[in-house]
Amino acid sequence: MTAPSTYGLSTQARNLQWLLTDLVEEVPGVNSVAVVSSDGLLLLSSEPAGAAGAAGPAGPAESPRPKGPRGASADLATIVSGLGSLTTGAAALMDGGSVKQTMVAMEHGSVFVMAISDGSLLGVHATPDCDMSVVAYHMALFVGRAGHVLTPEVRSELRQSMENTP
């Protein structure tokens, strides 16, 4: 995995990128990770923006890349934002309060979405054989560490850096 450049970013933004990179590299079964703002914009990704779509339409036999959304960063951000919106709406209809986390288990993988205190969402795409409790635990650690750092200024900085990545 190659992380986006942290050149010119504030200490807080670099720390968030480091935490995200650590989540992908240290947790078995994690394919990709995205942090999405409350308005659905990609803030952080485990895949550089320029690599989105690098796998092309090739299936698993033609590409060493794990199965996952094509252009993983953009697609995962869209999926995370959509699931967040859907589950928030469902919780409101059921008087369920705020949504803490969502997990979708599929035949060929899993998607986890966890709320961050500022309304942003952390999304993880993992392999079907991942230990779901380990993934959820490490996501909770990320959320606990990142929640107080995602100030409006840092969100703006991260959004700008994602837009400027070639």
PDB file of C-alpha atoms in Angstrom:
ATOM      1  CA  MET A   1       0.000   0.000   0.000  1.00  0.00           C
ATOM      2  CA  THR A   2       1.219   3.448  -0.837  1.00  0.00           C
ATOM      3  CA  ALA A   3      -0.097   6.315   1.266  1.00  0.00           C
ATOM      4  CA  PRO A   4      -0.868   9.714  -0.218  1.00  0.00           C
ATOM      5  CA  SER A   5       1.859  12.286   0.281  1.00  0.00           C
ATOM      6  CA  THR A   6       1.820  14.042   3.637  1.00  0.00           C
ATOM      7  CA  TYR A   7       4.075  16.875   2.421  1.00  0.00           C
ATOM      8  CA  GLY A   8       2.739  20.227   3.554  1.00  0.00           C
ATOM      9  CA  LEU A   9       0.071  18.794   5.853  1.00  0.00           C
ATOM     10  CA  SER A  10      -0.353  19.842   9.471  1.00  0.00           C
ATOM     11  CA  THR A  11       0.770  17.534  12.262  1.00  0.00           C
ATOM     12  CA  GLN A  12      -2.857  16.575  12.974  1.00  0.00           C
ATOM     13  CA  ALA A  13      -3.526  15.660   9.329  1.00  0.00           C
ATOM     14  CA  ARG A  14      -0.275  13.661   9.095  1.00  0.00           C
ATOM     15  CA  ASN A  15      -1.173  11.808  12.319  1.00  0.00           C
ATOM     16  CA  LEU A  16      -4.584  10.873  10.922  1.00  0.00           C
ATOM     17  CA  GLN A  17      -2.979   9.561   7.728  1.00  0.00           C
ATOM     18  CA  TRP A  18      -0.510   7.574   9.841  1.00  0.00           C
ATOM     19  CA  LEU A  19      -3.370   6.074  11.909  1.00  0.00           C
ATOM     20  CA  LEU A  20      -5.209   5.099   8.738  1.00  0.00           C
ATOM     21  CA  THR A  21      -2.100   3.535   7.187  1.00  0.00           C
ATOM     22  CA  ASP A  22      -1.472   1.650  10.428  1.00  0.00           C
ATOM     23  CA  LEU A  23      -5.032   0.284  10.392  1.00  0.00           C
ATOM     24  CA  VAL A  24      -4.591  -1.120   6.881  1.00  0.00           C
ATOM     25  CA  GLU A  25      -1.115  -2.530   7.436  1.00  0.00           C
ATOM     26  CA  GLU A  26      -1.585  -3.966  10.934  1.00  0.00           C
ATOM     27  CA  VAL A  27      -5.077  -5.505  10.807  1.00  0.00           C
ATOM     28  CA  PRO A  28      -5.265  -8.797   8.904  1.00  0.00           C
ATOM     29  CA  GLY A  29      -7.916  -8.914   6.207  1.00  0.00           C
ATOM     30  CA  VAL A  30      -8.334  -5.160   5.699  1.00  0.00           C
ATOM     31  CA  ASN A  31      -8.296  -4.287   1.982  1.00  0.00           C
ATOM     32  CA  SER A  32      -9.023  -0.568   2.030  1.00  0.00           C
ATOM     33  CA  VAL A  33     -10.097   2.206   4.375  1.00  0.00           C
ATOM     34  CA  ALA A  34     -11.774   5.560   3.803  1.00  0.00           C
ATOM     35  CA  VAL A  35     -12.778   8.442   6.036  1.00  0.00           C
ATOM     36  CA  VAL A  36     -15.733  10.388   4.667  1.00  0.00           C
ATOM     37  CA  SER A  37     -17.000  13.767   5.865  1.00  0.00           C
ATOM     38  CA  SER A  38     -20.594  14.224   7.003  1.00  0.00           C
ATOM     39  CA  ASP A  39     -21.402  15.637   3.557  1.00  0.00           C
ATOM     40  CA  GLY A  40     -20.001  12.566   1.776  1.00  0.00           C
ATOM     41  CA  LEU A  41     -16.618  13.870   0.644  1.00  0.00           C
ATOM     42  CA  LEU A  42     -13.527  11.668   0.855  1.00  0.00           C
ATOM     43  CA  LEU A  43     -11.125  13.008   3.509  1.00  0.00           C
ATOM     44  CA  LEU A  44      -8.620  10.171   3.921  1.00  0.00           C
ATOM     45  CA  SER A  45      -7.968   7.021   1.982  1.00  0.00           C
ATOM     46  CA  SER A  46      -5.668   4.036   2.127  1.00  0.00           C
ATOM     47  CA  GLU A  47      -5.270   4.368  -1.632  1.00  0.00           C
ATOM     48  CA  PRO A  48      -3.786   7.416  -3.333  1.00  0.00           C
ATOM     49  CA  ALA A  49      -6.400   9.272  -5.383  1.00  0.00           C
ATOM     50  CA  GLY A  50      -4.328   8.786  -8.543  1.00  0.00           C
ATOM     51  CA  ALA A  51      -4.519   5.015  -8.138  1.00  0.00           C
ATOM     52  CA  ALA A  52      -8.312   4.933  -8.184  1.00  0.00           C
ATOM     53  CA  GLY A  53      -9.348   2.637 -10.947  1.00  0.00           C
ATOM     54  CA  ALA A  54      -5.807   1.291 -11.393  1.00  0.00           C
ATOM     55  CA  ALA A  55      -7.122  -2.262 -11.209  1.00  0.00           C
ATOM     56  CA  GLY A  56      -9.521  -1.684 -14.087  1.00  0.00           C
ATOM     57  CA  PRO A  57     -12.332  -4.114 -14.763  1.00  0.00           C
ATOM     58  CA  ALA A  58     -10.103  -7.173 -14.391  1.00  0.00           C
ATOM     59  CA  GLY A  59     -11.356  -9.924 -12.122  1.00  0.00           C
ATOM     60  CA  PRO A  60      -9.348 -11.661  -9.388  1.00  0.00           C
ATOM     61  CA  ALA A  61      -7.733 -14.153 -11.789  1.00  0.00           C
ATOM     62  CA  GLU A  62      -6.331 -11.320 -13.909  1.00  0.00           C
ATOM     63  CA  SER A  63      -5.222  -8.979 -11.118  1.00  0.00           C
ATOM     64  CA  PRO A  64      -3.289  -9.592  -7.890  1.00  0.00           C
ATOM     65  CA  ARG A  65      -5.369  -6.859  -6.202  1.00  0.00           C
ATOM     66  CA  PRO A  66      -7.942  -8.219  -3.732  1.00  0.00           C
ATOM     67  CA  LYS A  67     -11.567  -8.155  -4.794  1.00  0.00           C
ATOM     68  CA  GLY A  68     -13.131  -4.885  -3.914  1.00  0.00           C
ATOM     69  CA  PRO A  69     -14.770  -1.786  -5.240  1.00  0.00           C
ATOM     70  CA  ARG A  70     -13.178  -0.560  -8.455  1.00  0.00           C
ATOM     71  CA  GLY A  71     -11.223   2.601  -7.739  1.00  0.00           C
ATOM     72  CA  ALA A  72     -11.378   1.565  -4.109  1.00  0.00           C
ATOM     73  CA  SER A  73     -11.003   4.987  -2.513  1.00  0.00           C
ATOM     74  CA  ALA A  74     -13.781   6.733  -4.441  1.00  0.00           C
ATOM     75  CA  ASP A  75     -16.113   3.748  -4.497  1.00  0.00           C
ATOM     76  CA  LEU A  76     -15.610   2.902  -0.835  1.00  0.00           C
ATOM     77  CA  ALA A  77     -16.301   6.538   0.068  1.00  0.00           C
ATOM     78  CA  THR A  78     -19.556   6.417  -1.906  1.00  0.00           C
ATOM     79  CA  ILE A  79     -20.584   3.141  -0.282  1.00  0.00           C
ATOM     80  CA  VAL A  80     -19.725   4.399   3.218  1.00  0.00           C
ATOM     81  CA  SER A  81     -21.637   7.637   2.694  1.00  0.00           C
ATOM     82  CA  GLY A  82     -24.666   5.786   1.326  1.00  0.00           C
ATOM     83  CA  LEU A  83     -24.725   3.216   4.122  1.00  0.00           C
ATOM     84  CA  GLY A  84     -24.317   5.972   6.696  1.00  0.00           C
ATOM     85  CA  SER A  85     -27.259   7.887   5.273  1.00  0.00           C
ATOM     86  CA  LEU A  86     -29.440   4.780   4.967  1.00  0.00           C
ATOM     87  CA  THR A  87     -28.786   3.569   8.513  1.00  0.00           C
ATOM     88  CA  THR A  88     -29.240   7.055   9.979  1.00  0.00           C
ATOM     89  CA  GLY A  89     -32.627   7.278   8.261  1.00  0.00           C
ATOM     90  CA  ALA A  90     -33.587   3.807   9.478  1.00  0.00           C
ATOM     91  CA  ALA A  91     -32.570   4.651  13.037  1.00  0.00           C
ATOM     92  CA  ALA A  92     -34.673   7.820  12.931  1.00  0.00           C
ATOM     93  CA  LEU A  93     -37.732   5.887  11.708  1.00  0.00           C
ATOM     94  CA  MET A  94     -37.273   3.342  14.495  1.00  0.00           C
ATOM     95  CA  ASP A  95     -36.473   5.902  17.208  1.00  0.00           C
ATOM     96  CA  GLY A  96     -33.164   4.052  17.595  1.00  0.00           C
ATOM     97  CA  GLY A  97     -30.936   7.004  18.391  1.00  0.00           C
ATOM     98  CA  SER A  98     -27.613   7.537  16.675  1.00  0.00           C
ATOM     99  CA  VAL A  99     -25.986   4.788  14.616  1.00  0.00           C
ATOM    100  CA  LYS A 100     -22.687   3.618  16.127  1.00  0.00           C
ATOM    101  CA  GLN A 101     -21.634   1.099  13.491  1.00  0.00           C
ATOM    102  CA  THR A 102     -22.887  -0.855  10.509  1.00  0.00           C
ATOM    103  CA  MET A 103     -21.558  -4.124   9.125  1.00  0.00           C
ATOM    104  CA  VAL A 104     -22.444  -5.777   5.837  1.00  0.00           C
ATOM    105  CA  ALA A 105     -21.235  -9.354   5.377  1.00  0.00           C
ATOM    106  CA  MET A 106     -21.105 -10.545   1.776  1.00  0.00           C
ATOM    107  CA  GLU A 107     -19.989 -13.745   0.138  1.00  0.00           C
ATOM    108  CA  HIS A 108     -16.683 -12.195  -0.985  1.00  0.00           C
ATOM    109  CA  GLY A 109     -16.006  -9.606   1.710  1.00  0.00           C
ATOM    110  CA  SER A 110     -17.338  -7.299   4.383  1.00  0.00           C
ATOM    111  CA  VAL A 111     -17.910  -3.578   4.722  1.00  0.00           C
ATOM    112  CA  PHE A 112     -17.802  -1.888   8.113  1.00  0.00           C
ATOM    113  CA  VAL A 113     -18.926   1.682   8.792  1.00  0.00           C
ATOM    114  CA  MET A 114     -18.349   3.432  12.110  1.00  0.00           C
ATOM    115  CA  ALA A 115     -19.407   6.934  13.128  1.00  0.00           C
ATOM    116  CA  ILE A 116     -16.785   9.463  14.150  1.00  0.00           C
ATOM    117  CA  SER A 117     -17.801  12.106  16.684  1.00  0.00           C
ATOM    118  CA  ASP A 118     -17.949  14.997  14.190  1.00  0.00           C
ATOM    119  CA  GLY A 119     -20.396  13.280  11.828  1.00  0.00           C
ATOM    120  CA  SER A 120     -17.657  11.833   9.632  1.00  0.00           C
ATOM    121  CA  LEU A 121     -17.593   8.116   8.945  1.00  0.00           C
ATOM    122  CA  LEU A 122     -14.840   5.517   8.919  1.00  0.00           C
ATOM    123  CA  GLY A 123     -15.337   2.771   6.355  1.00  0.00           C
ATOM    124  CA  VAL A 124     -13.401  -0.466   5.962  1.00  0.00           C
ATOM    125  CA  HIS A 125     -13.571  -3.045   3.195  1.00  0.00           C
ATOM    126  CA  ALA A 126     -12.253  -6.398   4.424  1.00  0.00           C
ATOM    127  CA  THR A 127     -11.824  -9.957   3.204  1.00  0.00           C
ATOM    128  CA  PRO A 128     -14.529 -12.555   3.893  1.00  0.00           C
ATOM    129  CA  ASP A 129     -12.244 -14.446   6.279  1.00  0.00           C
ATOM    130  CA  CYS A 130     -11.283 -11.432   8.421  1.00  0.00           C
ATOM    131  CA  ASP A 131     -11.861 -11.571  12.157  1.00  0.00           C
ATOM    132  CA  MET A 132     -14.763  -9.140  12.372  1.00  0.00           C
ATOM    133  CA  SER A 133     -14.247  -8.446  16.060  1.00  0.00           C
ATOM    134  CA  VAL A 134     -10.588  -7.514  15.465  1.00  0.00           C
ATOM    135  CA  VAL A 135     -11.528  -5.197  12.587  1.00  0.00           C
ATOM    136  CA  ALA A 136     -14.264  -3.543  14.695  1.00  0.00           C
ATOM    137  CA  TYR A 137     -11.889  -3.178  17.651  1.00  0.00           C
ATOM    138  CA  HIS A 138      -9.219  -1.442  15.562  1.00  0.00           C
ATOM    139  CA  MET A 139     -11.832   0.771  13.942  1.00  0.00           C
ATOM    140  CA  ALA A 140     -13.009   1.817  17.414  1.00  0.00           C
ATOM    141  CA  LEU A 141      -9.405   2.644  18.331  1.00  0.00           C
ATOM    142  CA  PHE A 142      -9.076   4.792  15.202  1.00  0.00           C
ATOM    143  CA  VAL A 143     -12.363   6.574  15.924  1.00  0.00           C
ATOM    144  CA  GLY A 144     -11.311   7.218  19.521  1.00  0.00           C
ATOM    145  CA  ARG A 145      -7.998   8.682  18.443  1.00  0.00           C
ATOM    146  CA  ALA A 146      -9.268  10.588  15.407  1.00  0.00           C
ATOM    147  CA  GLY A 147     -12.565  11.965  16.673  1.00  0.00           C
ATOM    148  CA  HIS A 148     -11.161  14.928  18.588  1.00  0.00           C
ATOM    149  CA  VAL A 149      -8.625  15.753  15.859  1.00  0.00           C
ATOM    150  CA  LEU A 150     -11.105  16.088  12.976  1.00  0.00           C
ATOM    151  CA  THR A 151     -11.752  19.780  13.478  1.00  0.00           C
ATOM    152  CA  PRO A 152     -13.322  21.821  10.672  1.00  0.00           C
ATOM    153  CA  GLU A 153      -9.840  23.144   9.812  1.00  0.00           C
ATOM    154  CA  VAL A 154      -8.314  19.649   9.553  1.00  0.00           C
ATOM    155  CA  ARG A 155     -11.305  18.344   7.529  1.00  0.00           C
ATOM    156  CA  SER A 156     -10.866  21.249   5.119  1.00  0.00           C
ATOM    157  CA  GLU A 157      -7.120  20.587   4.857  1.00  0.00           C
ATOM    158  CA  LEU A 158      -7.673  16.877   4.202  1.00  0.00           C
ATOM    159  CA  ARG A 159     -10.374  17.547   1.608  1.00  0.00           C
ATOM    160  CA  GLN A 160      -8.037  19.977  -0.177  1.00  0.00           C
ATOM    161  CA  SER A 161      -5.156  17.465  -0.142  1.00  0.00           C
ATOM    162  CA  MET A 162      -7.383  14.747  -1.650  1.00  0.00           C
ATOM    163  CA  GLU A 163      -8.488  17.129  -4.423  1.00  0.00           C
ATOM    164  CA  ASN A 164      -4.890  18.102  -5.183  1.00  0.00           C
ATOM    165  CA  THR A 165      -3.528  14.551  -5.352  1.00  0.00           C
ATOM    166  CA  PRO A 166      -2.626  13.745  -8.976  1.00  0.00           C
TER     167      PRO A 166
END
